[in-house]
Amino acid sequence: MMMQAARLSGYLAAVAMVVQVSGRPAAAAVFPGVTWQTRTPAEVGLDAAKLASYRNAASPNGPGVIIRGGYLVYSWGDASARGDWASAMKPVMSTLLFFAVHEGRLAGVDAKVRDWGWALQSKDREMTFAHLANMTSGYALPEAPGAAWGYNDYAITLYSKTLFDRVFAQAANDVAAAPNRLGPLQLQDGSFFGSRSGRGVDASPRDFARIGWFWLNRGNWRGAQLLPQRFFDDYVKSQVPASLPRTTGTDSNINDYLGVGSIGGGVNQCAEGPGRYGFNWWFGGDVLTAAPPDLFIAEGHGGREHMTIIPSQSLVVAYRGGQPNTGLNGYLRLLMEAVVRPWDETPPTPPVIQSAVVEGVTSVLLTWAPATDPESGVDGYLVYRDGALVATTAATSLAEDELEESTTYSYAVSAKNGAGIEGPRSSAVTVRTSTPSPEEPEPHDGAPGDSGGTDAASPGDPGPVSTDGGGADSVTAGGPGPSSGQPRPEPAVLVGGCNAGGAVSLAPLAALLVFGRRRSPAAH
């Protein structure tokens, strides 16, 4: 056991190194270690009371678990209790079939079964591993491989004996637990296989859910692509043509000529497979309409053992003690009613800051274009000043007051979506607050002026307004007017609305010019 743990640790380290060197980003999802991380239903956008309604309808006798976003968020009964998963275990076999192909033990899922030492009848010689996994093998039935649908547990025994005893030449548990296969899933409560003479899965709900989470993440586990994603892209869908007829075989005329026996049931257990079955998973098709169309499930005993996987909602449910699957659509409706917030693993786009304007001396007004998130919408914005979060808002603008004078600040904004994921920050903009203007001196009366009769300006104030020979107004800054005989100063620029008839101070003009600069956008 210690040696196996050391090998697993070394394998995980090697995987981490490969991911780092290749530059591939780690998966965004959360994964369990030895134990699942936990969250409350509310923390992951689920309604606990409605989950209870779902549990009471689907699996009142438990035990079971619900996983969302990689967290164990709801459980009932003894989630650590091991038990037989009956036919719900069959996708584990197909998972290991994919590993056999990936490792080069098989040329592909269409490799011929006859190549592994079985003396097949002439009608069965074209039988492939895909036929066995898709319940179209024809073994022990009248039809040739691929000619009819037959949910057939004799064929599953042939599948198991060929895959484990001949392709891997190991016990099922040893095959699954290998560090380059399902070992990295780190089962908490023991091994996978144990029931049905070592060919059935005997696991706890919280361990069985790891298989669901592995499939939902398309072969990725903690950033390591244990199985190439192509297997999931190609095979997470029905493999049985909707038009394929049901076998004519019955349990009264089973032809188990290889003597492999049944792993559980007969050779023609149900009619529903065409258009809905593939590599031992069931797909919703046009029947399970209460859940999103990416739903797929595993079932044993007509629903008593069950796993639901809904990738678009980042949901995995695994339970035993379930009710008959005739009510499955109703159970799924209750499950979806418990979803308060849609799942979204994609962050929103970054906002674009449109302006950063100084208001007064120590206030800044930011405005930005809205971010977008097509999956769960934008829930709000986070505003950062000099790298620190200073505000959250649902608006697309923010006014910040009481900043320091004559100081440069850097601002960035990010968006948060309806799933609570914060997106990347906008490009930063910088803005500098203003320096206050000098206070204007108190006004006071001037002494009588020269013989021209105009008022003299106070020291430092503008001189009187006068009209020159051309009739244009001009402002003199300080000193006597034109009649004093002194050289005439250059005329100042007039402020609109100021005209002859009184003295005009330049201090308000200076203040207006400074204020105009403060209101200029200062984004860089």
Short mmCIF file of C-alpha atoms in Angstrom, two decimals:
data_model
loop_
_atom_site.label_atom_id
_atom_site.label_comp_id
_atom_site.label_asym_id
_atom_site.label_seq_id
_atom_site.Cartn_x
_atom_site.Cartn_y
_atom_site.Cartn_z
CA MET A 1 0.00 0.00 0.00
CA MET A 2 2.80 2.41 0.89
CA MET A 3 4.58 1.59 -2.35
CA GLN A 4 1.38 2.19 -4.32
CA ALA A 5 0.90 5.57 -2.59
CA ALA A 6 4.49 6.52 -3.42
CA ARG A 7 3.97 5.55 -7.06
CA LEU A 8 0.76 7.61 -7.18
CA SER A 9 2.48 10.60 -5.59
CA GLY A 10 5.29 10.35 -8.11
CA TYR A 11 2.83 10.07 -10.96
CA LEU A 12 0.94 13.18 -9.87
CA ALA A 13 4.21 15.09 -9.58
CA ALA A 14 5.20 13.98 -13.06
CA VAL A 15 1.81 15.02 -14.43
CA ALA A 16 2.17 18.43 -12.80
CA MET A 17 5.60 18.79 -14.40
CA VAL A 18 4.27 17.88 -17.83
CA VAL A 19 1.46 20.41 -17.51
CA GLN A 20 3.90 23.12 -16.44
CA VAL A 21 6.44 22.44 -19.18
CA SER A 22 3.86 22.16 -21.93
CA GLY A 23 2.31 25.43 -20.89
CA ARG A 24 -1.19 24.00 -20.74
CA PRO A 25 -3.42 25.84 -18.31
CA ALA A 26 -4.75 23.93 -15.36
CA ALA A 27 -8.43 23.10 -15.44
CA ALA A 28 -10.63 25.73 -13.87
CA ALA A 29 -12.75 23.14 -12.05
CA VAL A 30 -12.33 22.14 -8.41
CA PHE A 31 -11.39 18.52 -7.73
CA PRO A 32 -11.40 16.41 -4.58
CA GLY A 33 -8.24 15.16 -2.95
CA VAL A 34 -8.65 12.39 -0.42
CA THR A 35 -11.90 14.13 0.57
CA TRP A 36 -14.33 16.38 -1.23
CA GLN A 37 -14.32 20.04 -0.38
CA THR A 38 -17.74 21.12 0.86
CA ARG A 39 -19.98 24.12 0.28
CA THR A 40 -23.53 24.91 1.28
CA PRO A 41 -26.14 24.66 -1.47
CA ALA A 42 -26.64 28.45 -1.32
CA GLU A 43 -22.94 29.06 -1.91
CA VAL A 44 -23.11 27.27 -5.26
CA GLY A 45 -26.50 28.59 -6.36
CA LEU A 46 -28.80 25.79 -5.18
CA ASP A 47 -31.89 25.82 -2.98
CA ALA A 48 -31.48 23.40 -0.05
CA ALA A 49 -35.21 22.98 0.56
CA LYS A 50 -35.82 22.07 -3.06
CA LEU A 51 -32.90 19.65 -3.02
CA ALA A 52 -34.65 17.96 -0.10
CA SER A 53 -37.80 17.67 -2.22
CA TYR A 54 -35.76 16.09 -5.01
CA ARG A 55 -34.12 13.63 -2.62
CA ASN A 56 -37.46 12.64 -1.08
CA ALA A 57 -38.89 11.93 -4.51
CA ALA A 58 -35.91 10.25 -6.19
CA SER A 59 -34.08 8.45 -3.38
CA PRO A 60 -35.92 8.58 -0.07
CA ASN A 61 -34.00 5.57 1.21
CA GLY A 62 -30.54 6.88 0.27
CA PRO A 63 -27.65 7.18 0.58
CA GLY A 64 -26.64 9.83 -1.93
CA VAL A 65 -24.58 12.91 -2.73
CA ILE A 66 -24.89 15.98 -4.92
CA ILE A 67 -21.77 17.61 -6.37
CA ARG A 68 -21.72 21.06 -7.92
CA GLY A 69 -18.68 22.82 -9.25
CA GLY A 70 -16.46 20.16 -7.70
CA TYR A 71 -17.85 20.65 -4.18
CA LEU A 72 -19.92 18.20 -2.19
CA VAL A 73 -22.93 20.38 -1.44
CA TYR A 74 -25.64 17.98 -0.27
CA SER A 75 -25.74 14.42 1.04
CA TRP A 76 -28.18 12.10 2.76
CA GLY A 77 -27.93 8.76 4.45
CA ASP A 78 -24.40 7.41 4.94
CA ALA A 79 -22.47 8.78 1.97
CA SER A 80 -19.47 6.65 2.99
CA ALA A 81 -21.39 3.35 2.86
CA ARG A 82 -20.13 0.99 0.18
CA GLY A 83 -22.64 -0.98 -1.87
CA ASP A 84 -23.27 -2.61 -5.23
CA TRP A 85 -24.15 -0.24 -8.09
CA ALA A 86 -25.59 -2.95 -10.36
CA SER A 87 -25.79 -1.79 -13.99
CA ALA A 88 -24.92 1.80 -13.06
CA MET A 89 -21.32 0.54 -12.88
CA LYS A 90 -21.15 -0.30 -16.61
CA PRO A 91 -19.74 3.10 -17.65
CA VAL A 92 -16.71 2.34 -15.45
CA MET A 93 -15.94 -0.56 -17.78
CA SER A 94 -16.16 1.72 -20.82
CA THR A 95 -13.87 4.21 -19.08
CA LEU A 96 -11.28 1.45 -18.78
CA LEU A 97 -11.91 0.42 -22.40
CA PHE A 98 -10.83 3.94 -23.40
CA PHE A 99 -7.69 3.56 -21.29
CA ALA A 100 -6.91 0.32 -23.14
CA VAL A 101 -7.15 2.17 -26.45
CA HIS A 102 -5.14 5.11 -25.15
CA GLU A 103 -2.38 2.78 -23.97
CA GLY A 104 -2.22 1.00 -27.32
CA ARG A 105 -3.56 -2.30 -26.00
CA LEU A 106 -6.38 -2.01 -28.52
CA ALA A 107 -6.30 -0.32 -31.90
CA GLY A 108 -9.62 1.36 -31.14
CA VAL A 109 -13.08 0.75 -29.79
CA ASP A 110 -13.87 -1.13 -33.00
CA ALA A 111 -11.16 -3.72 -32.35
CA LYS A 112 -12.44 -7.25 -32.96
CA VAL A 113 -13.31 -9.40 -29.95
CA ARG A 114 -12.29 -12.55 -31.86
CA ASP A 115 -8.65 -11.45 -31.68
CA TRP A 116 -8.64 -12.17 -27.94
CA GLY A 117 -8.97 -15.93 -28.07
CA TRP A 118 -12.73 -16.43 -28.24
CA ALA A 119 -14.13 -19.07 -30.58
CA LEU A 120 -17.00 -16.94 -31.83
CA GLN A 121 -19.73 -18.33 -34.04
CA SER A 122 -19.58 -17.24 -37.65
CA LYS A 123 -22.42 -14.74 -37.18
CA ASP A 124 -20.50 -13.06 -34.33
CA ARG A 125 -17.05 -12.84 -35.90
CA GLU A 126 -17.37 -9.12 -36.66
CA MET A 127 -18.24 -8.32 -33.06
CA THR A 128 -16.27 -5.34 -31.65
CA PHE A 129 -15.72 -3.87 -28.22
CA ALA A 130 -18.02 -1.00 -29.23
CA HIS A 131 -20.78 -3.50 -29.99
CA LEU A 132 -20.42 -4.91 -26.46
CA ALA A 133 -20.43 -1.45 -24.85
CA ASN A 134 -23.43 -0.29 -26.87
CA MET A 135 -25.60 -3.40 -26.33
CA THR A 136 -25.64 -4.28 -30.02
CA SER A 137 -23.25 -7.26 -29.97
CA GLY A 138 -25.84 -9.94 -30.74
CA TYR A 139 -24.06 -12.34 -28.40
CA ALA A 140 -26.44 -15.12 -27.23
CA LEU A 141 -29.11 -13.61 -29.51
CA PRO A 142 -30.32 -14.44 -33.02
CA GLU A 143 -29.03 -11.26 -34.68
CA ALA A 144 -25.53 -10.46 -35.97
CA PRO A 145 -23.46 -7.70 -34.30
CA GLY A 146 -24.91 -4.25 -35.01
CA ALA A 147 -28.19 -5.60 -36.36
CA ALA A 148 -30.40 -5.19 -33.29
CA TRP A 149 -30.58 -3.57 -29.86
CA GLY A 150 -30.62 -5.95 -26.89
CA TYR A 151 -29.89 -4.89 -23.29
CA ASN A 152 -27.89 -8.02 -22.58
CA ASP A 153 -26.06 -8.94 -19.38
CA TYR A 154 -24.52 -12.05 -20.95
CA ALA A 155 -22.77 -9.75 -23.41
CA ILE A 156 -21.61 -7.60 -20.48
CA THR A 157 -19.95 -10.63 -18.90
CA LEU A 158 -18.16 -11.29 -22.19
CA TYR A 159 -17.13 -7.61 -22.24
CA SER A 160 -15.75 -7.82 -18.69
CA LYS A 161 -13.90 -11.10 -19.21
CA THR A 162 -12.32 -9.91 -22.45
CA LEU A 163 -11.30 -6.48 -21.18
CA PHE A 164 -9.95 -7.41 -17.76
CA ASP A 165 -8.86 -11.05 -18.11
CA ARG A 166 -7.37 -10.83 -21.60
CA VAL A 167 -6.62 -7.25 -22.66
CA PHE A 168 -5.28 -6.05 -19.31
CA ALA A 169 -4.72 -9.55 -17.86
CA GLN A 170 -5.36 -8.17 -14.37
CA ALA A 171 -8.13 -8.08 -11.80
CA ALA A 172 -10.58 -5.24 -12.35
CA ASN A 173 -9.53 -3.44 -9.18
CA ASP A 174 -5.86 -3.51 -10.13
CA VAL A 175 -6.69 -2.20 -13.58
CA ALA A 176 -8.72 0.70 -12.21
CA ALA A 177 -6.35 1.65 -9.38
CA ALA A 178 -3.27 2.01 -11.57
CA PRO A 179 -1.64 5.45 -11.16
CA ASN A 180 -1.91 6.14 -14.89
CA ARG A 181 -5.63 5.35 -14.91
CA LEU A 182 -8.16 6.00 -12.14
CA GLY A 183 -5.69 5.95 -9.25
CA PRO A 184 -5.45 9.77 -9.22
CA LEU A 185 -9.16 9.94 -8.33
CA GLN A 186 -8.06 8.97 -4.78
CA LEU A 187 -11.09 7.03 -3.61
CA GLN A 188 -11.93 7.88 -0.02
CA ASP A 189 -13.72 4.71 1.05
CA GLY A 190 -11.82 1.91 -0.65
CA SER A 191 -11.68 0.40 -4.12
CA PHE A 192 -14.16 0.48 -7.00
CA PHE A 193 -14.68 -3.20 -7.76
CA GLY A 194 -15.71 -5.84 -5.25
CA SER A 195 -19.24 -7.11 -5.83
CA ARG A 196 -20.36 -9.73 -8.36
CA SER A 197 -17.23 -11.86 -8.08
CA GLY A 198 -15.02 -8.82 -8.39
CA ARG A 199 -16.64 -7.60 -11.63
CA GLY A 200 -19.20 -5.25 -10.08
CA VAL A 201 -18.57 -1.84 -8.58
CA ASP A 202 -18.88 -1.81 -4.81
CA ALA A 203 -18.28 1.80 -3.79
CA SER A 204 -19.68 4.60 -1.65
CA PRO A 205 -21.80 7.33 -3.25
CA ARG A 206 -19.12 9.94 -2.65
CA ASP A 207 -16.54 7.73 -4.39
CA PHE A 208 -18.84 6.71 -7.25
CA ALA A 209 -19.50 10.42 -7.87
CA ARG A 210 -15.82 10.79 -8.76
CA ILE A 211 -16.42 8.78 -11.92
CA GLY A 212 -19.18 11.22 -12.81
CA TRP A 213 -16.92 14.20 -12.12
CA PHE A 214 -14.18 12.62 -14.26
CA TRP A 215 -16.59 12.27 -17.18
CA LEU A 216 -18.07 15.72 -16.68
CA ASN A 217 -14.52 17.12 -16.96
CA ARG A 218 -13.90 15.01 -20.08
CA GLY A 219 -10.98 12.99 -18.80
CA ASN A 220 -9.29 15.81 -16.91
CA TRP A 221 -8.43 15.45 -13.24
CA ARG A 222 -6.80 18.25 -11.29
CA GLY A 223 -5.31 19.73 -14.45
CA ALA A 224 -3.98 16.42 -15.81
CA GLN A 225 -5.60 15.01 -18.94
CA LEU A 226 -5.65 11.35 -17.87
CA LEU A 227 -7.64 10.39 -20.97
CA PRO A 228 -7.51 12.42 -24.19
CA GLN A 229 -10.56 14.63 -24.57
CA ARG A 230 -11.29 13.12 -27.98
CA PHE A 231 -12.83 10.07 -26.32
CA PHE A 232 -15.42 12.27 -24.65
CA ASP A 233 -15.97 14.48 -27.68
CA ASP A 234 -16.62 11.40 -29.80
CA TYR A 235 -18.53 9.15 -27.41
CA VAL A 236 -20.55 11.26 -24.95
CA LYS A 237 -23.62 10.84 -27.11
CA SER A 238 -25.87 8.05 -28.26
CA GLN A 239 -24.11 5.40 -30.33
CA VAL A 240 -27.20 3.32 -31.10
CA PRO A 241 -29.15 4.46 -34.17
CA ALA A 242 -32.67 5.52 -33.32
CA SER A 243 -33.98 3.31 -36.13
CA LEU A 244 -32.26 0.14 -34.90
CA PRO A 245 -34.84 -2.60 -34.15
CA ARG A 246 -35.08 -4.42 -30.87
CA THR A 247 -33.81 -7.99 -30.77
CA THR A 248 -36.25 -10.81 -31.22
CA GLY A 249 -34.37 -12.90 -28.67
CA THR A 250 -35.86 -13.75 -25.29
CA ASP A 251 -34.63 -15.21 -22.05
CA SER A 252 -36.23 -18.51 -23.02
CA ASN A 253 -33.82 -19.08 -25.94
CA ILE A 254 -30.47 -17.66 -24.74
CA ASN A 255 -27.55 -19.07 -26.67
CA ASP A 256 -24.61 -18.57 -24.29
CA TYR A 257 -22.37 -20.83 -26.36
CA LEU A 258 -19.16 -19.54 -24.71
CA GLY A 259 -20.56 -20.32 -21.27
CA VAL A 260 -19.68 -16.89 -19.83
CA GLY A 261 -22.93 -16.52 -17.85
CA SER A 262 -24.74 -13.33 -16.90
CA ILE A 263 -23.44 -10.54 -14.70
CA GLY A 264 -26.99 -9.94 -13.54
CA GLY A 265 -29.98 -10.03 -15.88
CA GLY A 266 -31.23 -11.42 -19.17
CA VAL A 267 -30.57 -10.67 -22.84
CA ASN A 268 -33.50 -8.38 -23.71
CA GLN A 269 -34.34 -6.30 -20.68
CA CYS A 270 -35.73 -3.06 -22.17
CA ALA A 271 -36.67 -1.37 -25.41
CA GLU A 272 -35.49 2.21 -24.82
CA GLY A 273 -31.87 2.06 -26.07
CA PRO A 274 -32.04 3.13 -29.74
CA GLY A 275 -31.26 6.83 -30.00
CA ARG A 276 -30.45 7.04 -26.28
CA TYR A 277 -27.60 4.69 -25.35
CA GLY A 278 -23.85 4.75 -25.85
CA PHE A 279 -20.84 3.23 -24.08
CA ASN A 280 -23.09 2.19 -21.20
CA TRP A 281 -24.54 5.68 -20.59
CA TRP A 282 -28.13 6.74 -21.14
CA PHE A 283 -28.82 10.07 -22.85
CA GLY A 284 -31.93 12.18 -22.50
CA GLY A 285 -32.94 12.48 -26.13
CA ASP A 286 -36.54 13.63 -26.49
CA VAL A 287 -37.64 11.75 -23.37
CA LEU A 288 -35.91 13.37 -20.39
CA THR A 289 -36.94 16.89 -21.32
CA ALA A 290 -36.97 18.29 -17.77
CA ALA A 291 -33.16 18.56 -17.77
CA PRO A 292 -30.75 20.27 -20.16
CA PRO A 293 -29.97 18.28 -23.32
CA ASP A 294 -26.38 17.55 -22.26
CA LEU A 295 -27.67 15.27 -19.48
CA PHE A 296 -26.43 11.68 -19.31
CA ILE A 297 -27.10 9.06 -16.67
CA ALA A 298 -26.17 5.59 -15.43
CA GLU A 299 -28.77 3.28 -13.92
CA GLY A 300 -29.10 -0.05 -12.21
CA HIS A 301 -32.22 -2.05 -11.41
CA GLY A 302 -34.46 0.40 -13.25
CA GLY A 303 -33.41 3.38 -11.16
CA ARG A 304 -32.54 1.89 -7.78
CA GLU A 305 -28.87 2.76 -8.38
CA HIS A 306 -28.39 5.98 -10.23
CA MET A 307 -25.97 8.68 -11.38
CA THR A 308 -26.96 11.91 -13.13
CA ILE A 309 -24.40 14.12 -14.90
CA ILE A 310 -25.35 17.56 -16.25
CA PRO A 311 -22.19 19.31 -17.52
CA SER A 312 -23.87 22.63 -18.31
CA GLN A 313 -24.94 22.91 -14.68
CA SER A 314 -21.73 21.38 -13.27
CA LEU A 315 -23.88 18.82 -11.47
CA VAL A 316 -23.27 15.19 -10.53
CA VAL A 317 -25.75 13.20 -8.45
CA ALA A 318 -25.07 9.66 -7.23
CA TYR A 319 -27.42 7.64 -5.06
CA ARG A 320 -28.63 4.19 -4.19
CA GLY A 321 -32.07 3.31 -2.86
CA GLY A 322 -33.74 5.12 -5.74
CA GLN A 323 -37.32 5.02 -6.92
CA PRO A 324 -38.34 3.45 -10.26
CA ASN A 325 -37.06 5.34 -13.28
CA THR A 326 -40.59 5.65 -14.64
CA GLY A 327 -40.70 8.88 -12.62
CA LEU A 328 -37.24 10.07 -13.67
CA ASN A 329 -38.42 13.08 -15.66
CA GLY A 330 -40.32 14.31 -12.60
CA TYR A 331 -37.29 13.82 -10.36
CA LEU A 332 -35.12 15.77 -12.78
CA ARG A 333 -37.68 18.58 -12.85
CA LEU A 334 -37.38 18.88 -9.08
CA LEU A 335 -33.59 18.88 -9.35
CA MET A 336 -33.64 21.69 -11.90
CA GLU A 337 -36.08 23.68 -9.78
CA ALA A 338 -33.41 23.65 -7.07
CA VAL A 339 -31.02 25.49 -9.39
CA VAL A 340 -31.25 29.11 -8.27
CA ARG A 341 -28.31 30.32 -10.31
CA PRO A 342 -27.11 28.86 -13.61
CA TRP A 343 -23.63 27.47 -13.59
CA ASP A 344 -21.04 29.43 -15.47
CA GLU A 345 -17.33 28.63 -15.59
CA THR A 346 -16.55 31.35 -18.14
CA PRO A 347 -15.65 34.76 -16.71
CA PRO A 348 -17.29 37.92 -18.04
CA THR A 349 -15.44 40.15 -20.47
CA PRO A 350 -13.39 43.01 -19.00
CA PRO A 351 -15.08 46.42 -18.90
CA VAL A 352 -13.53 49.26 -20.90
CA ILE A 353 -12.97 52.48 -18.96
CA GLN A 354 -14.27 55.35 -21.08
CA SER A 355 -13.28 58.33 -18.94
CA ALA A 356 -11.62 59.31 -15.68
CA VAL A 357 -12.41 62.93 -14.84
CA VAL A 358 -11.31 65.06 -11.92
CA GLU A 359 -14.28 66.76 -10.29
CA GLY A 360 -13.34 69.80 -8.18
CA VAL A 361 -9.98 69.19 -6.56
CA THR A 362 -10.10 65.78 -4.83
CA SER A 363 -12.90 63.84 -6.55
CA VAL A 364 -12.72 61.48 -9.51
CA LEU A 365 -15.58 60.30 -11.72
CA LEU A 366 -15.01 56.99 -13.56
CA THR A 367 -17.27 55.70 -16.32
CA TRP A 368 -16.92 52.44 -18.27
CA ALA A 369 -18.61 50.45 -21.00
CA PRO A 370 -20.56 47.41 -19.71
CA ALA A 371 -18.99 43.95 -19.65
CA THR A 372 -20.83 40.99 -21.17
CA ASP A 373 -21.48 37.40 -20.09
CA PRO A 374 -23.83 35.38 -22.31
CA GLU A 375 -24.20 32.48 -19.86
CA SER A 376 -25.15 33.97 -16.50
CA GLY A 377 -25.11 37.73 -17.08
CA VAL A 378 -23.15 40.47 -15.36
CA ASP A 379 -23.99 40.81 -11.67
CA GLY A 380 -21.86 43.86 -10.82
CA TYR A 381 -18.49 45.57 -11.02
CA LEU A 382 -15.44 45.79 -8.77
CA VAL A 383 -13.39 49.00 -8.81
CA TYR A 384 -9.70 48.93 -7.91
CA ARG A 385 -7.54 51.94 -7.01
CA ASP A 386 -3.79 51.34 -7.03
CA GLY A 387 -4.48 47.59 -7.03
CA ALA A 388 -6.77 47.58 -3.96
CA LEU A 389 -10.53 47.00 -4.13
CA VAL A 390 -12.29 50.22 -3.15
CA ALA A 391 -15.88 49.71 -4.28
CA THR A 392 -18.46 47.35 -5.78
CA THR A 393 -21.38 48.64 -7.79
CA ALA A 394 -24.09 47.54 -10.17
CA ALA A 395 -23.72 50.79 -12.13
CA THR A 396 -21.23 51.57 -14.90
CA SER A 397 -19.81 54.64 -13.17
CA LEU A 398 -18.36 55.57 -9.82
CA ALA A 399 -17.55 58.88 -8.11
CA GLU A 400 -14.77 58.80 -5.52
CA ASP A 401 -14.45 61.74 -3.13
CA GLU A 402 -11.95 63.02 -0.56
CA LEU A 403 -8.83 61.87 -2.35
CA GLU A 404 -5.47 63.51 -1.76
CA GLU A 405 -4.64 66.72 -3.60
CA SER A 406 -2.03 66.72 -6.37
CA THR A 407 -1.83 62.90 -6.35
CA THR A 408 -1.76 60.40 -9.22
CA TYR A 409 -4.04 57.37 -8.92
CA SER A 410 -4.39 54.24 -11.07
CA TYR A 411 -7.86 52.71 -11.60
CA ALA A 412 -9.06 49.41 -13.06
CA VAL A 413 -12.49 47.77 -13.14
CA SER A 414 -13.58 44.12 -13.38
CA ALA A 415 -16.99 42.48 -13.74
CA LYS A 416 -18.55 39.64 -11.74
CA ASN A 417 -21.07 37.31 -13.41
CA GLY A 418 -24.17 35.62 -12.08
CA ALA A 419 -22.14 32.57 -11.03
CA GLY A 420 -19.93 34.74 -8.85
CA ILE A 421 -16.89 34.51 -11.15
CA GLU A 422 -14.81 37.66 -11.41
CA GLY A 423 -13.49 38.41 -14.87
CA PRO A 424 -10.20 40.01 -15.88
CA ARG A 425 -9.58 43.62 -14.95
CA SER A 426 -9.74 46.41 -17.48
CA SER A 427 -6.66 48.19 -18.69
CA ALA A 428 -5.58 50.60 -15.97
CA VAL A 429 -6.01 54.35 -16.35
CA THR A 430 -4.25 57.02 -14.34
CA VAL A 431 -5.63 60.34 -13.17
CA ARG A 432 -4.10 63.15 -11.13
CA THR A 433 -6.09 65.22 -8.69
CA SER A 434 -5.71 68.99 -8.82
CA THR A 435 -3.77 71.61 -6.88
CA PRO A 436 -6.08 74.15 -5.22
CA SER A 437 -6.04 77.72 -6.67
CA PRO A 438 -4.67 80.60 -4.52
CA GLU A 439 -7.41 82.39 -2.63
CA GLU A 440 -8.58 85.67 -4.24
CA PRO A 441 -7.72 88.80 -2.13
CA GLU A 442 -10.60 90.62 -0.48
CA PRO A 443 -11.88 93.52 -2.75
CA HIS A 444 -11.52 97.15 -1.50
CA ASP A 445 -12.33 100.66 -2.79
CA GLY A 446 -9.75 102.36 -4.99
CA ALA A 447 -8.67 106.07 -4.76
CA PRO A 448 -10.06 108.59 -7.24
CA GLY A 449 -8.24 108.21 -10.54
CA ASP A 450 -6.73 110.70 -12.96
CA SER A 451 -8.38 113.50 -14.86
CA GLY A 452 -10.18 110.94 -17.02
CA GLY A 453 -12.46 110.22 -14.04
CA THR A 454 -12.03 106.44 -13.99
CA ASP A 455 -11.49 104.41 -10.80
CA ALA A 456 -7.92 103.33 -10.13
CA ALA A 457 -7.34 99.60 -9.66
CA SER A 458 -6.10 98.22 -6.39
CA PRO A 459 -2.56 96.81 -6.40
CA GLY A 460 -2.64 93.34 -7.91
CA ASP A 461 -6.16 93.76 -9.32
CA PRO A 462 -6.96 94.35 -12.96
CA GLY A 463 -7.08 97.90 -14.10
CA PRO A 464 -10.18 99.61 -15.44
CA VAL A 465 -11.83 98.70 -18.67
CA SER A 466 -11.45 101.37 -21.31
CA THR A 467 -12.24 101.83 -24.97
CA ASP A 468 -9.46 102.67 -27.37
CA GLY A 469 -9.79 104.68 -30.55
CA GLY A 470 -10.96 101.61 -32.43
CA GLY A 471 -13.82 101.02 -30.01
CA ALA A 472 -12.51 97.67 -28.75
CA ASP A 473 -12.61 96.84 -25.04
CA SER A 474 -9.36 95.99 -23.27
CA VAL A 475 -8.37 95.09 -19.73
CA THR A 476 -5.28 96.49 -18.07
CA ALA A 477 -3.75 94.63 -15.18
CA GLY A 478 -2.80 97.10 -12.44
CA GLY A 479 -1.52 100.67 -12.78
CA PRO A 480 -3.17 103.76 -14.22
CA GLY A 481 -5.45 103.83 -17.23
CA PRO A 482 -4.56 105.03 -20.71
CA SER A 483 -5.01 108.70 -19.79
CA SER A 484 -2.02 108.55 -17.41
CA GLY A 485 0.44 108.87 -20.23
CA GLN A 486 2.05 105.48 -19.38
CA PRO A 487 2.72 102.97 -22.16
CA ARG A 488 -0.41 101.01 -22.98
CA PRO A 489 -0.19 97.32 -21.89
CA GLU A 490 -1.03 94.46 -24.24
CA PRO A 491 -4.77 93.82 -24.06
CA ALA A 492 -5.81 90.67 -22.14
CA VAL A 493 -8.21 88.10 -23.52
CA LEU A 494 -11.72 89.06 -22.61
CA VAL A 495 -14.00 86.76 -20.70
CA GLY A 496 -17.36 86.47 -22.42
CA GLY A 497 -19.97 88.66 -20.79
CA CYS A 498 -17.45 91.16 -19.35
CA ASN A 499 -17.56 94.58 -21.09
CA ALA A 500 -16.82 98.23 -20.52
CA GLY A 501 -18.19 99.92 -17.50
CA GLY A 502 -16.39 98.28 -14.56
CA ALA A 503 -13.18 96.70 -13.32
CA VAL A 504 -12.71 92.96 -14.03
CA SER A 505 -10.59 90.72 -11.77
CA LEU A 506 -8.37 88.09 -13.46
CA ALA A 507 -8.60 85.72 -10.48
CA PRO A 508 -11.98 84.32 -11.56
CA LEU A 509 -10.54 83.88 -15.05
CA ALA A 510 -7.64 81.86 -13.65
CA ALA A 511 -10.02 79.72 -11.59
CA LEU A 512 -12.14 78.96 -14.62
CA LEU A 513 -9.11 77.94 -16.65
CA VAL A 514 -7.92 75.59 -13.87
CA PHE A 515 -11.42 74.13 -13.47
CA GLY A 516 -11.52 73.46 -17.19
CA ARG A 517 -8.28 71.51 -16.92
CA ARG A 518 -9.66 69.45 -14.01
CA ARG A 519 -12.65 68.31 -15.98
CA SER A 520 -10.54 67.13 -18.88
CA PRO A 521 -10.40 63.36 -19.21
CA ALA A 522 -7.15 62.15 -17.72
CA ALA A 523 -7.21 58.54 -18.94
CA HIS A 524 -3.94 57.28 -20.36
#
